[in-house]
Structures are given as structure tokens and as C-alpha cells.
Coordinates of C-alpha atoms in Angstrom, one line a residue:
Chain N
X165 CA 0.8 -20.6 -3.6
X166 CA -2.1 -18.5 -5.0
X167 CA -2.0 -15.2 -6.2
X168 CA -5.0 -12.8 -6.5
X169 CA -5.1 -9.9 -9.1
X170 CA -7.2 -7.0 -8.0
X171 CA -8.2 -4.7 -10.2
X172 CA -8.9 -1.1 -9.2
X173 CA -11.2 1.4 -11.6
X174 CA -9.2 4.3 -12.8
X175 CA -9.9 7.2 -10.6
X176 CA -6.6 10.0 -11.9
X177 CA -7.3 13.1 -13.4
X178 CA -6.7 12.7 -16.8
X179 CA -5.9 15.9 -19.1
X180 CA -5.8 15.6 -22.8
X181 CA -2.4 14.7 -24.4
X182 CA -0.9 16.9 -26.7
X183 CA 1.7 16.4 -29.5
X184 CA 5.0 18.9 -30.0
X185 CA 6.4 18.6 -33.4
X186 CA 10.1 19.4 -35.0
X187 CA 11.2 18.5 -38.4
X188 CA 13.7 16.2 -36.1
X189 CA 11.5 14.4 -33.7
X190 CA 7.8 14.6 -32.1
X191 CA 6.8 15.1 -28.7
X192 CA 3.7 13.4 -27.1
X193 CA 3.0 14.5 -23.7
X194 CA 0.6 12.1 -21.9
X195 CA -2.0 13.7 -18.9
X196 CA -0.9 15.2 -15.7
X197 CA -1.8 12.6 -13.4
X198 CA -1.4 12.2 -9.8
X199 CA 1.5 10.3 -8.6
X200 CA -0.2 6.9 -8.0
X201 CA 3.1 5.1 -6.4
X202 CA 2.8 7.1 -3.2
X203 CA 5.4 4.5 -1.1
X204 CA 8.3 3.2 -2.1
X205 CA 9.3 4.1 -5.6
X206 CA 11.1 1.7 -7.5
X207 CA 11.0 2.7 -11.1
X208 CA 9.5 1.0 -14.1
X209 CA 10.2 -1.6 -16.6
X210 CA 8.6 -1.2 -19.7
X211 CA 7.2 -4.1 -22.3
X212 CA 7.4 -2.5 -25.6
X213 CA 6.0 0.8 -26.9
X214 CA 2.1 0.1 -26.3
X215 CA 2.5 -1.1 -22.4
X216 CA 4.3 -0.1 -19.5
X217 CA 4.1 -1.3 -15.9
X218 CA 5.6 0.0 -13.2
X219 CA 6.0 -1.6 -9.5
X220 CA 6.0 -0.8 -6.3
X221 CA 5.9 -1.8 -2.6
X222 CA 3.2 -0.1 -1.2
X223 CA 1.8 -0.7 2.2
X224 CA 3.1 -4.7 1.6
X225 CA 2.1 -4.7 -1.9
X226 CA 3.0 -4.6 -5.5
X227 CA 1.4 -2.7 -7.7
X228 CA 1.2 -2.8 -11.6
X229 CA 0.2 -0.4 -13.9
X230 CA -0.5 -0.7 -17.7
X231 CA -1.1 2.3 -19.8
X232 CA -2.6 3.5 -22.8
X233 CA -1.0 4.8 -26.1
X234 CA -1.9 8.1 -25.7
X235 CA -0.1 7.5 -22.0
X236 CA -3.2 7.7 -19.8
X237 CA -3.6 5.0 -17.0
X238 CA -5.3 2.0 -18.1
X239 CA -5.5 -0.2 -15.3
X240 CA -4.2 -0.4 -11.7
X241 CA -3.5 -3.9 -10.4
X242 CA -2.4 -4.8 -6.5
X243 CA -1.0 -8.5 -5.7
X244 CA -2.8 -8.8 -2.8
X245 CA -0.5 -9.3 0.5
X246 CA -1.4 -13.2 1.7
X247 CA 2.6 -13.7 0.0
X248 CA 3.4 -10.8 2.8
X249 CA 5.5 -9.4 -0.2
X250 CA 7.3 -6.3 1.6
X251 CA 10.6 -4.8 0.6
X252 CA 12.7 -6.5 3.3
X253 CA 11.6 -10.3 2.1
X254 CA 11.0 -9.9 -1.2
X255 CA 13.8 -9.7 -3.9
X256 CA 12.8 -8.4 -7.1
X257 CA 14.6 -9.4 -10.4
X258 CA 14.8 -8.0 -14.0
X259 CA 11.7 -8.5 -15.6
X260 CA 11.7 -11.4 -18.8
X261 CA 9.7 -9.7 -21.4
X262 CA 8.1 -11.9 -24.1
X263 CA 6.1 -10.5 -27.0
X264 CA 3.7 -8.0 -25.3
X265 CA 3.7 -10.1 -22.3
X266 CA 5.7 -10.3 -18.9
X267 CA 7.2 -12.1 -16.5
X268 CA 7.7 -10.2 -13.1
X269 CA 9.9 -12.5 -10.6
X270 CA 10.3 -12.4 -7.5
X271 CA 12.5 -14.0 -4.3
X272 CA 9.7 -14.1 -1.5
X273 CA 11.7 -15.0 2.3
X274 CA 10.1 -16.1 4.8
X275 CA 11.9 -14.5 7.9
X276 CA 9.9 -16.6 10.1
X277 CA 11.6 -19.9 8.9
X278 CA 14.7 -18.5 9.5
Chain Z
X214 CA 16.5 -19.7 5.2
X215 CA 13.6 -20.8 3.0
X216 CA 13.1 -19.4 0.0
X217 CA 10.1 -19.5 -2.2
X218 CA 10.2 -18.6 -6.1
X219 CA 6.6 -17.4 -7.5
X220 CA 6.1 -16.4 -10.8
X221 CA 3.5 -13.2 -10.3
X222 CA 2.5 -12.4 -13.5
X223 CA 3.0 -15.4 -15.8
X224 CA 2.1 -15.3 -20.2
X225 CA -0.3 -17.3 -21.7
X226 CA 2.1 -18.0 -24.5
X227 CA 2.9 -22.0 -25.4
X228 CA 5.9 -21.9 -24.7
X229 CA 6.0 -22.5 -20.6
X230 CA 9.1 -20.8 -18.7
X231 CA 10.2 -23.7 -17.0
X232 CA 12.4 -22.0 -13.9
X233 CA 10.1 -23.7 -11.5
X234 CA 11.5 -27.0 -12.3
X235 CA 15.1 -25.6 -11.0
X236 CA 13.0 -23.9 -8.1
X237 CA 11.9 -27.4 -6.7
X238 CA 15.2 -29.0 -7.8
X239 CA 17.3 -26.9 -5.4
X240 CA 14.5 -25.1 -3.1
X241 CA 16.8 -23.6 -0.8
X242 CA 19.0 -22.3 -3.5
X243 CA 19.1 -18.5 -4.4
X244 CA 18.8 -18.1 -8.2
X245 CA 19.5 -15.3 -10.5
X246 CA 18.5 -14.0 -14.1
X247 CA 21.2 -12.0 -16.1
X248 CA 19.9 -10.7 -19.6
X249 CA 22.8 -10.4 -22.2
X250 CA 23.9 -7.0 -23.4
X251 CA 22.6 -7.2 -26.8
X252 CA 19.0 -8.3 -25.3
X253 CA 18.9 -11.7 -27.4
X254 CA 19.6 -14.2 -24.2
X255 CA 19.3 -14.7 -20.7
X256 CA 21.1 -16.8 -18.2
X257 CA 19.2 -18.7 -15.4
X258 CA 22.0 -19.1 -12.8
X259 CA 21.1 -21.3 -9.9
X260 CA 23.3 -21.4 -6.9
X261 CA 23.5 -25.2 -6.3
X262 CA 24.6 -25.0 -2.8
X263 CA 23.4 -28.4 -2.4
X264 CA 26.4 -29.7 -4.4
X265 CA 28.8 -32.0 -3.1
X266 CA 31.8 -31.0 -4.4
X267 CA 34.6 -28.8 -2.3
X268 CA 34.3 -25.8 -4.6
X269 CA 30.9 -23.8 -5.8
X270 CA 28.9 -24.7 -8.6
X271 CA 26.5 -23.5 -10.7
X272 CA 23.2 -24.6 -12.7
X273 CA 23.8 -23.0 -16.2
X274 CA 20.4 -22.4 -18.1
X275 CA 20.8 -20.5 -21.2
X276 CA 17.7 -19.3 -23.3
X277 CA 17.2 -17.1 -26.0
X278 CA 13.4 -14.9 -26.1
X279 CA 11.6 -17.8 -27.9
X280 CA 12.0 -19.6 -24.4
X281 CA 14.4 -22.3 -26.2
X282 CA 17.2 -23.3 -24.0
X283 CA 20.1 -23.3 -25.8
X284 CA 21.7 -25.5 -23.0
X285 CA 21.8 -26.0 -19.5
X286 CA 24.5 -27.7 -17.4
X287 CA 26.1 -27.9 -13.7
X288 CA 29.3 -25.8 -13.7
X289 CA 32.0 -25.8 -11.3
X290 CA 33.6 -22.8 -10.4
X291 CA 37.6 -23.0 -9.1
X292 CA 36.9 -21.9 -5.8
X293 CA 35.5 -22.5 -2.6
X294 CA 32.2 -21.9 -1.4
X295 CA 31.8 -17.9 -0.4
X296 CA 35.2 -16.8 -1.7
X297 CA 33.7 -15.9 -4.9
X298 CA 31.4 -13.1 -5.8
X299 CA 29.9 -12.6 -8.8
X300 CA 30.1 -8.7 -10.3
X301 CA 28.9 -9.0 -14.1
X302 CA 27.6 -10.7 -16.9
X303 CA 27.5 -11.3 -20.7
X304 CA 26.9 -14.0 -23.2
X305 CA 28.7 -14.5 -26.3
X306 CA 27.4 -15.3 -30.3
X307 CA 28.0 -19.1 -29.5
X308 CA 25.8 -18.9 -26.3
X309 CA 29.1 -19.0 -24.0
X310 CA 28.5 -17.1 -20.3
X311 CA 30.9 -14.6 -19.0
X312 CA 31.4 -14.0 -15.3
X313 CA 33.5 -11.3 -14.2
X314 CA 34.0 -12.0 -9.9
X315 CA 36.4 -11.2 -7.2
X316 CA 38.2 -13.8 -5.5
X317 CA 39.0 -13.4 -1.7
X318 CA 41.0 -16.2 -0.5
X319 CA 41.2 -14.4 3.3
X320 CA 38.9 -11.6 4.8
X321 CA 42.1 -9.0 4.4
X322 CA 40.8 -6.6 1.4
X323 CA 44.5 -6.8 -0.5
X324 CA 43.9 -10.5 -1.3
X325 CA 40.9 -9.8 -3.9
X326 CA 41.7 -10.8 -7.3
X327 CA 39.4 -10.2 -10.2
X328 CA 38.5 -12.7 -12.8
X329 CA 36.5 -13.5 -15.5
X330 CA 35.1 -16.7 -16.1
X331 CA 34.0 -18.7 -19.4
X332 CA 30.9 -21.1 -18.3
X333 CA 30.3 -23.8 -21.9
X334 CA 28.5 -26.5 -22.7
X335 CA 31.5 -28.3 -23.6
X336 CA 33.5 -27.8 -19.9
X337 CA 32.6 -29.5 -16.2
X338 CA 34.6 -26.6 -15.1
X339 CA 34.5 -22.6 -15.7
X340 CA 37.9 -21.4 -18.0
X341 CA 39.6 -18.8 -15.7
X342 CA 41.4 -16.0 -16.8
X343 CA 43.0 -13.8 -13.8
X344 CA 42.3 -9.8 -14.6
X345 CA 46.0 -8.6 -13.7
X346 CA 45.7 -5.9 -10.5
X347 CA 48.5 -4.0 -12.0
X348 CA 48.6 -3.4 -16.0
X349 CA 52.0 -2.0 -17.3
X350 CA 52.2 0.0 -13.7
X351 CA 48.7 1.4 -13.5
X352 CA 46.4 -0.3 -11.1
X353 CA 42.8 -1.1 -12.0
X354 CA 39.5 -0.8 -10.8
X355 CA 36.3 -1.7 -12.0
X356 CA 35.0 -4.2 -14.7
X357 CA 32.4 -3.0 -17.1
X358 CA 32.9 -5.4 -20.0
X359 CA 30.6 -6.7 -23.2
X360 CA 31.3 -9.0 -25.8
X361 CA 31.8 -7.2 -29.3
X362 CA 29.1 -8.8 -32.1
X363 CA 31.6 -8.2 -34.5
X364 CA 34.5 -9.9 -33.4
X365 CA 32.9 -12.0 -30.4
X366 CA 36.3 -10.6 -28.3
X367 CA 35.2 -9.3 -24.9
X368 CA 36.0 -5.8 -24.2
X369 CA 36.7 -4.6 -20.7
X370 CA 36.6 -0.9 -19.4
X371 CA 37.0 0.6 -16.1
X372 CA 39.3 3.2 -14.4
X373 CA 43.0 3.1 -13.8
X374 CA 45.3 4.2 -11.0
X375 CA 48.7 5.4 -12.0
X376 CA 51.3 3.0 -9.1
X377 CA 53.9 5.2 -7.7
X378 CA 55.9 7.4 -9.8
X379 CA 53.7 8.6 -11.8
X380 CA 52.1 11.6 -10.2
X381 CA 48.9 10.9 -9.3
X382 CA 47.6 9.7 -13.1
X383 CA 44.5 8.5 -13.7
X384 CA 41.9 8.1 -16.2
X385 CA 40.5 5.0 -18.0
X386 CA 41.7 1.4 -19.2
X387 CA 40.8 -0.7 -22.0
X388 CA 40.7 -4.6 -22.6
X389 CA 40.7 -6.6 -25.3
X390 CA 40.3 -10.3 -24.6
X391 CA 40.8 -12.5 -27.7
X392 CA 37.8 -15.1 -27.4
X393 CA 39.4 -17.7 -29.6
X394 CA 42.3 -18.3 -26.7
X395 CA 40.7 -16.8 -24.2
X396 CA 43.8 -14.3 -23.2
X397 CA 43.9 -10.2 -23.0
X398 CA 45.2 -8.9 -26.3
X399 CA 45.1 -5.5 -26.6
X400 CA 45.8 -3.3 -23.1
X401 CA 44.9 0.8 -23.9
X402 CA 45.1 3.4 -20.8
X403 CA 43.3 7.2 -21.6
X404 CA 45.0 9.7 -18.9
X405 CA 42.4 12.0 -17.6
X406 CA 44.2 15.2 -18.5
X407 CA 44.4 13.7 -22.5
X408 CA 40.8 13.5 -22.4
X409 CA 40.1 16.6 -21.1
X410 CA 42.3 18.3 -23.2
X411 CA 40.2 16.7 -26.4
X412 CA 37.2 17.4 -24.8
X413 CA 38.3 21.2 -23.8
X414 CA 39.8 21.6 -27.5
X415 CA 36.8 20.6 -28.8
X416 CA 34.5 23.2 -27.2
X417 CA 36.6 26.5 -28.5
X418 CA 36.4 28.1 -25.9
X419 CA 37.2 32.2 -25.8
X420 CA 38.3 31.7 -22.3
X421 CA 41.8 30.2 -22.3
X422 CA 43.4 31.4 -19.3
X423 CA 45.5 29.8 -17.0
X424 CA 42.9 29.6 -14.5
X425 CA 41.4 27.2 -16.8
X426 CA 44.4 25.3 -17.3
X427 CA 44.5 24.9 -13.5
X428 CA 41.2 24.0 -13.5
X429 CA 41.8 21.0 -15.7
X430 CA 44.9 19.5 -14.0
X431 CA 42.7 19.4 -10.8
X432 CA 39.9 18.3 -12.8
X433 CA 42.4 15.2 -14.2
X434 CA 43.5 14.5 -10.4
X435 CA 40.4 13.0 -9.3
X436 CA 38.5 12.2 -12.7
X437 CA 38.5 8.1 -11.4
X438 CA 36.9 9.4 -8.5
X439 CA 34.6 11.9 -9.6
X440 CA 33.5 10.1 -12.7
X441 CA 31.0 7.8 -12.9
X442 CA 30.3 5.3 -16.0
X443 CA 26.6 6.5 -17.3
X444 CA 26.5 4.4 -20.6
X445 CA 27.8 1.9 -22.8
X446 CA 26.9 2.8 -26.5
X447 CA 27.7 -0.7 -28.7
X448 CA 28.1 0.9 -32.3
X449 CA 27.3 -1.0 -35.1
X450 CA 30.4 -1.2 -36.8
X451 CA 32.3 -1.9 -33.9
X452 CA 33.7 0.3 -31.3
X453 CA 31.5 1.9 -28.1
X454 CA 31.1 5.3 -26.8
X455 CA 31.4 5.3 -23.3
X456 CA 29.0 8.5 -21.1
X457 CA 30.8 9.6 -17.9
X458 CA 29.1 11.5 -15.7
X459 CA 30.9 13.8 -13.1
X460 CA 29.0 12.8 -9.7
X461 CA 30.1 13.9 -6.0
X462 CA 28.1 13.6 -2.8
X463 CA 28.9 15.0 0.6
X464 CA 26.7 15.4 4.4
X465 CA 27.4 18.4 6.3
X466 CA 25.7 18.5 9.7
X467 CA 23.0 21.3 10.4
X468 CA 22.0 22.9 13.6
X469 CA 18.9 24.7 14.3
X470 CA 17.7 26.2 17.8
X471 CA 13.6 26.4 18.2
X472 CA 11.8 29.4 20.0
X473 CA 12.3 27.4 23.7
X474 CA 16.2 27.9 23.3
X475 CA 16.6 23.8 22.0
X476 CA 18.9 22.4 19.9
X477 CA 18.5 20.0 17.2
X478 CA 21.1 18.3 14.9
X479 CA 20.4 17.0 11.3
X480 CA 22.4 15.5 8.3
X481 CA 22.3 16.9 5.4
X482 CA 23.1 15.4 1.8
X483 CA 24.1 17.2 -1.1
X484 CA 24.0 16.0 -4.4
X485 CA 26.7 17.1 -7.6
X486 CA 25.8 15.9 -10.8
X487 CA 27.7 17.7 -13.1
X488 CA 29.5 17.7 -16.5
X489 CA 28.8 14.4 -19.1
X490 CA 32.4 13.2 -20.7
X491 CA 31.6 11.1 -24.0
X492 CA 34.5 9.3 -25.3
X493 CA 34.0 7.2 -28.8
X494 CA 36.4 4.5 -29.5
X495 CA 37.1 2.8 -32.5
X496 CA 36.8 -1.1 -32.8
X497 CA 40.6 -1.0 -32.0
X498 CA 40.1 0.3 -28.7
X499 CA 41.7 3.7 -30.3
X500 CA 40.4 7.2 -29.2
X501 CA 38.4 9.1 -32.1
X502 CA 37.5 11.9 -30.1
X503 CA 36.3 12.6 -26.1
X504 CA 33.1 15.4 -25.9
X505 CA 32.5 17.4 -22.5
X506 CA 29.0 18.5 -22.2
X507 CA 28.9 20.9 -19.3
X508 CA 26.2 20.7 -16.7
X509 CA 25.7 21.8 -13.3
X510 CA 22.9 19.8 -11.2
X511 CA 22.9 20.7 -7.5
X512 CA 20.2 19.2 -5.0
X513 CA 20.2 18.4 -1.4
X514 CA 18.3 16.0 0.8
X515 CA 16.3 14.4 -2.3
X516 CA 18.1 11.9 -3.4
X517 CA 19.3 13.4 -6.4
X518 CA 16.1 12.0 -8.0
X519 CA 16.1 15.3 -11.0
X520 CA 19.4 15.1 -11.6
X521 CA 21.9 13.1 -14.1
X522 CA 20.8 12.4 -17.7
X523 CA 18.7 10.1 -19.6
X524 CA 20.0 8.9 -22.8
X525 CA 18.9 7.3 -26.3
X526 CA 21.3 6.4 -29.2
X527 CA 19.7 7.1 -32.0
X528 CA 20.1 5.8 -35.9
X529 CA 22.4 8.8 -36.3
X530 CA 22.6 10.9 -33.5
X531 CA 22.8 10.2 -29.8
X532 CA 20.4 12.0 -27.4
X533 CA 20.7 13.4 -24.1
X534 CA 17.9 14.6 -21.5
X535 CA 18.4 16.3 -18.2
X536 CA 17.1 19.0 -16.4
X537 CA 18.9 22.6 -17.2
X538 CA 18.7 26.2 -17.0
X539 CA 17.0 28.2 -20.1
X540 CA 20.5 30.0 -20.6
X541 CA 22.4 27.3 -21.4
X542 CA 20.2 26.5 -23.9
X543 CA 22.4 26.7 -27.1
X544 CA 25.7 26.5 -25.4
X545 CA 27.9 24.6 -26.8
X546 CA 31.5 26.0 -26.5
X547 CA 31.7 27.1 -23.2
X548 CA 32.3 25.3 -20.1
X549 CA 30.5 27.5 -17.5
X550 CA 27.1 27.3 -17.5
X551 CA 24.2 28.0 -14.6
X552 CA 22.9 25.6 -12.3
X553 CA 20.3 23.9 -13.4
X554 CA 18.0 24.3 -10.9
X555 CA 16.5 27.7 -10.9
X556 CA 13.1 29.4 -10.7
X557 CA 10.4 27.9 -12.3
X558 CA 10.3 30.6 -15.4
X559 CA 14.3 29.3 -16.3
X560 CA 13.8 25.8 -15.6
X561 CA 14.3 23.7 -18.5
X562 CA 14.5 20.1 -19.4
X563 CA 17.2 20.3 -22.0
X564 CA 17.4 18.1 -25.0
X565 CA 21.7 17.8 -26.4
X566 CA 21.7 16.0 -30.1
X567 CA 25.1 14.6 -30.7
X568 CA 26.7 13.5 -34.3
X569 CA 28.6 10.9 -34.7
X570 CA 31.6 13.1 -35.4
X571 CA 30.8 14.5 -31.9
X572 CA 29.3 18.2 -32.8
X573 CA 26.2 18.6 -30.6
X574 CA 23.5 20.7 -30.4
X575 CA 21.6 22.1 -26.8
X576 CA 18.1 22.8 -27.4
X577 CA 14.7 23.1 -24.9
X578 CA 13.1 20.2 -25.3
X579 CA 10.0 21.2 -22.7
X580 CA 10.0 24.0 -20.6
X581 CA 8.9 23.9 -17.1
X582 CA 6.5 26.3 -17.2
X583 CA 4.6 24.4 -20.3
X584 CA 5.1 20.6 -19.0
X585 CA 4.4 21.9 -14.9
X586 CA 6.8 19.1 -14.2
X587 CA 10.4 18.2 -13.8
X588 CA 11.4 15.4 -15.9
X589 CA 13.4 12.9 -13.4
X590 CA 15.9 11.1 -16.4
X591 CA 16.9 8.0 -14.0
X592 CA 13.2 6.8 -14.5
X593 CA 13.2 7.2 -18.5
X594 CA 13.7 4.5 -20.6
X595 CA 14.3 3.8 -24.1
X596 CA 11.4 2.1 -25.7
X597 CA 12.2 1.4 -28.9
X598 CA 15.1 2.1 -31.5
X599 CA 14.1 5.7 -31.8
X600 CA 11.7 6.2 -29.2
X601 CA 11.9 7.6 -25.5
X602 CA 9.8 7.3 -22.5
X603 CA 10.8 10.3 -20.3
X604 CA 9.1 10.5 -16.7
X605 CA 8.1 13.6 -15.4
X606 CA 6.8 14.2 -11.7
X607 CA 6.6 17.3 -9.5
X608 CA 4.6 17.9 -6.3
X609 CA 2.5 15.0 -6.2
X610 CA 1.7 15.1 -9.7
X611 CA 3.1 12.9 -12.7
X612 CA 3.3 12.7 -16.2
X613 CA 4.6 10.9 -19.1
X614 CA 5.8 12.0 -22.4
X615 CA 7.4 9.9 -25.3
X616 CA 10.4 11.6 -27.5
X617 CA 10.0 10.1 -30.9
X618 CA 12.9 11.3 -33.9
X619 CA 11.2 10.9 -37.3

């Protein structure tokens, strides 16, 4: 079974990030941006400190996200829907994380086989 | 049913993940991954339903995160097909898997039985060791367990029932299982009312009437209930810290009439997430000292979404995040606080730095009004050993900030 990647050009607002500093810790506050997982939210997993991808069902698709240090959006990626990858035949497990790479895995149902 | 299993987003490293050999092997067979506590394994657990044999079985696949499996093997488990479900997991220093499941051996509720299971190389069949229902008269209920990297025991926590004749005590078990023979060695049982009477100690406070005291034995009543498990905190030199949160729902029906004189009914949810309970124990399952942070988070009809806490154990200190009111800022020895939901000008997200000896400071760590957003702590992660990812989000917009300690 194929899978497609598209990849969308970044279109948020992006605001510059700041830095709050204590003797005890430091803040960095990434850009107001607008919520980009409009549907179904369904929380984030998160590689290492450099990368973060979040996922999401979204009109019958999943949605990645990788971002930047300075915690702008760097890229916005849809698995396109020919797996017809909805919330009530897909099962999603804990993501395998490997170096800065990972593994998203999924339980795809076919109802219609039932 | 047919199932398919796709890989969506697969690394270019050398080292091939090799799950969809077990994915063709048993194509109609659900599978499951289960990472170990410590973050150095994972278990591939296929549900080989295609087995012959009378009683369920599973295909083992142990790996650590340089994608070398460390063994793989068909298990059987002691019981039938669908009388056993599976509840949690851990795997031990010598790559051993731990299942902790219910047993139903009828459909009638009383005839569960909890037990944990030791899947090894070395055994066609899982060791069993039957979790007693009732512990020196105090029933149990649930199983968070973890094996200790010290002593490679397993340690089991969860809440306890007093059985009759004991007036409605409650509070929170402790196991010890000995890994070596595989047997419970150590039983402990916290009542409620002792750990609120640490915590309350603790906090100094000026007000020590007997409203208070009141206040506390209802409290202890219906702390199993109310309670909820937040964290585990494994501690280096043994021992965890265990984060309770005090978490209550309810509906209450509404009733509106329109301008034409009709009714409508709606539900309504409303959300408590209140005070935070942290009780560090000692590698003997001994009591060092219990901590009440007071909180009160009040929400209805969202979910709950900017409520509860998010959390990092730090080198030294611990770290808790949630949403609060700027007054309680800098409380630390009282337990009434405001809700922490107010106008945008007193909305806080609150940052409580905890010792190790339990003292704890509550400073702001962003205010509203500077971050325009309402952190929600059940999406924040930790991201490394000192670092934080905390999500904020508000009106449509979001933003992310990372809490770093120096």
C-alpha cells in the first residue's frame, strides 16, 4: 500500500520568539500562531528537543508537523486519504522514536471487509 | 475483520524495523507496542489468535532502541481465549516482560482476579502470580506497577478499600514483589487521613479550627475516589514519588425557554481539578513525607482541556505547571486559595519548584496577559532531562514555549 506525503508551504503568522530569563531556568516563548489542528485534537509526541510532530485526524487525514528551534512551524505534511485513515478505522499507537527519526504506526480497519 | 499494518512515516536508518514480518505472519492478528518505563526497550506483542492451542498466546518481540531484538518467542498465557485482558506493562534489567491483567472466568464482575505475568525467553508458558483481592483486610484496586533499576523487584501501587469493620478507610497500597522468586514481599497500606495529616502539618497553617479538622476526615472518606494517580517519579536512588491529583466530574441538566415560549434541555459537564498530593517513598516502600499543593481548577462543558498539571522532575527539584490565579502566587502554607480561572488581568500559569525535602516554592511563571494564552498542561511534555515543552492555545490561536532550568 502507497503512501503520499504532501507538503503544504507555511502560511501561520509567525511573531518573533522571545527569551525570559531567571537565575533558575529560561523561558523561550515560540510565535503566536494559529491553531493549525482545527478537527480532532489528539495531542503530540515529540522526537527530541529540535523536532516535534503532532497528529491529527482532520477531515480523514493525518497531519504532521515539524518545527523549528526557535518553535516556529517548519513544515506541514497531510498523509493523503487513499488509506481512508479516519478516527473510527484507524488505531494509532505510541510512536517508536529513533535518533531524530520516527516511526508513526498505525492499525488501518477496513469496515468494509467486515 | 481485516486488518492492515502500514508503517506511515518509516527512518532511513540501517537498521530496518522488521514488525512487518509479524504483520504478514499473523495478518488478521491485532498487535501492540508497549515502551518500558525507563525508555530503554519496547515490546512487540502480537496476538496470535491463529494458535492452536486451548489457551491464548502471544508473539513476544523484545527490542532495545538500537532496533536489536533481544528475543522473540511464542508465549502461552494460562487462560482461555478472551478471559484475559491485558492492563499494564513493564520490562525488567534482564529483558523479562511483565503483564499485569484481569482474569474473568464468567461474565459476573465478582469473578475478576488480577494478575501479573512474567513472559522469558527461557518459559513456553507465562509465570503467574495471582494479585490477592484482599490484603490483610483491605481490598485493592488498581495496578500501577514498575520494575525498580536498583533492585530489579517490581513495585506495585494503587488504592485500597478498608473491608468491613474498619470505617470507611481508605488510602493507598504498596507492593513489593521479589523478582528473584517471583512472590509479594513487602505489603505497606497509607490511610488517607495519615497523609493528609502529613500533608496538612506540613503547610503550617494559621487556620486550625475544627472546621478544618472536619474538612479533612471528609476529605480522607473519599480520597480513593477523588484521587487520581498523575505521576510516577522513579528516583535515582531508589524509591518513587507518587503525584495525586484530586479530580471530580458531574452533569447537571439545563433548561432554557426561547422568545416563542420553547423549551430546550441540555447536559452540562463540570470539571474539578483540584488539590496535587505528592507522597515520596523511600526504596523500602516507607513514607518520608506527603506534600499538598492546593489548587482549585473549575471548568464546564470543555473538557477540562486548561486544567490539571504538567510536570518535570528535575536534577534537583521537581516542577509543576498549571493554570492559577495571580493571588496564589507565593502561597505555600495555606490551603484556601482562588479559583484559578479568573479575569484575564489575574490569570496566571503558575510555575511550583519542589525540593527534595518537599519545601516548595509558587511563583508566575507567564502571566496571561504577557503570553495572550492559556497554557493547556495535558499537551506539555518533557523533552529532555531538564527541559519542558509547555503548549499554550486560546481562541484559535497557539503557541509554544520551552521551560529550560540552567
Amino acid at each position: 500500500m502507497k503512501l503520499i506525503f504532501t507538503t503544504i508551504a507555511l502560511t501561520f503568522l509567525l511573531v518573533q520568539s522571545y527569551q525570559a530569563q531567571s537565575e533558575e531556568y529560561r523561558l523561550t516563548q515560540g510565535p503566536i500562531m494559529k491553531v493549525s489542528l482545527r478537527a480532532m485534537f489528539t495531542g503530540f509526541i515529540f522526537v527530541d528537543e529540535n523536532m516535534m510532530i503532532g497528529t491529527a485526524y482532520e477531515k480523514g487525514k493525518v497531519i504532521l508537523e515539524k518545527y523549528n528551534k526557535d518553535l516556529s512551524l517548519e513544515l506541514k505534511a497531510s498523509v493523503k486519504n487513499n488509506l481512508k485513515i479516519e478516527k473510527q478505522n484507524a488505531k494509532y499507537f505510541s510512536p517508536l522514536t529513533l535518533n531524530d527519526k520516527v516511526y508513526l504506526l498505525y492499525e488501518i480497519t477496513d469496515k468494509k471487509r467486515t | 475483520m481485516a486488518t492492515d499494518y502500514t508503517v506511515l512515516a518509516e527512518s532511513n536508518h540501517k537498521k530496518k524495523f522488521s514488525l512487518s514480518l509479524y504483520a504478514s505472519l499473523y495478518a488478521s492478528a491485532p498487535f501492540s507496542i508497549y515502551v518500558s518505563k525507563d525508555r530503554e526497550r519496547f515490546v512487540v506483542l502480537t496476538d496470535a489468535e491463529l494458535s492452536k492451542k486451548a489457551n491464548k498466546t502471544f508473539d513476544v518481540n523484545v527490542f532495545d532502541f538500537n532496533m536489536t531484538k533481544k528475543w522473540s518467542k511464542n508465549i502461552e498465557i494460562p487462560y482461555p481465549e478472551g478471559k484475559f485482558s491485558t492492563n499494564s506493562f513493564d520490562v525488567d534489567l534482564n529483558n523479562n516482560v511483565y503483564i499485569i491483567g484481569s482474569y474473568q472466568e464468567t461474565s459476573s464482575t465478582k469473578d475478576v482476579d488480577y494478575v501479573l505475568l512474567r513472559l522469558s525467553e527461557k518459559n513456553d508458558v507465562a509465570e503467574e502470580l495471582k494479585i490477592p483481592k484482599i490484603l490483610e483486610g483491605n481490598k485493592i484496586s488498581r495496578f500501577n506497577f514498575y520494575v525498580n533499576k536498583n533492585s530489579n523487584d517490581l513495585q506495585v501501587s494503587g488504592f485500597y478499600y478498608a473491608d468491613e469493620g474498619k470505617s470507611k478507610e481508605n488510602g493507598f497500597y504498596y507492593l513489593s514483589i521479589d523478582n528473584k522468586t517471583f512472590s509479594i514481599k513487602k505489603t505497606k497500606f497509607f490511610p488517607a487521613k495519615v497523609i493528609l495529616s502529613e500533608s496538612a502539618e506540613a503547610m503550617e497553617d494559621d487556620d486550625n479550627s475544627k472546621r478544618k479538622e472536619r474538612q479533612q476526615k471528609q476529605e480522607a472518606k473519599i480520597f480513593a475516589q477523588n484521587y487520581e494517580l498523575r505521576n510516577v517519579i522513579y528516583k535515582a536512588e531508589g524509591g518513587i514519588m507518587l503525584v495525586y491529583e484530586r479530580y471530580w466530574y458531574y452533569t447537571t441538566l439545563k433548561t432554557t425557554t426561547d422568545s416563542q415560549g420553547r423549551t430546550s434541555t441540555s447536559t452540562e459537564y463540570h470539571y474539578h481539578y483540584d488539590d496535587v498530593i505528592t507522597i515520596n517513598l523511600n526504596q523500602e516502600g516507607e513514607m518520608i513525607w506527603a506534600r499538598k499543593i492546593p489548587k482549585s481548577q473549575y471548568s464546564k462543558n470543555d473538557g477540562g482541556s486548561y486544567s490539571s498539571i504538567a510536570m518535570m522532575p528535575g536534577k534537583d527539584k521537581m516542577y509543576m505547571f498549571f493554570n492559577d490565579h495571580i493571588r496564589n502566587v507565593g502561597v505555600v502554607n495555606s490551603s484556601s486559595v482562588y479559583g484559578s480561572f479568573p479575569q484575564k488581568k489575574n490569570a496566571t500559569t503558575a510555575n511550583v519548584s519542589m525540593m527534595k525535602d518537599g519545601t516548595h516554592t509558587r511563583e508566575t511563571l507567564v502571566s496571561l496577559e504577557e503570553s495572550n494564552l492559556r497554557a493547556l498542561p495535558k499537551f506539555s511534555h518533557q523533552i529532555g532531562d531538564n527541559k519542558m515543552l509547555l503548549y499554550f492555545r486560546f481562541m484559535g490561536k497557539q503557541r509554544f514555549m520551552i521551560f529550560e532550568v540552567l
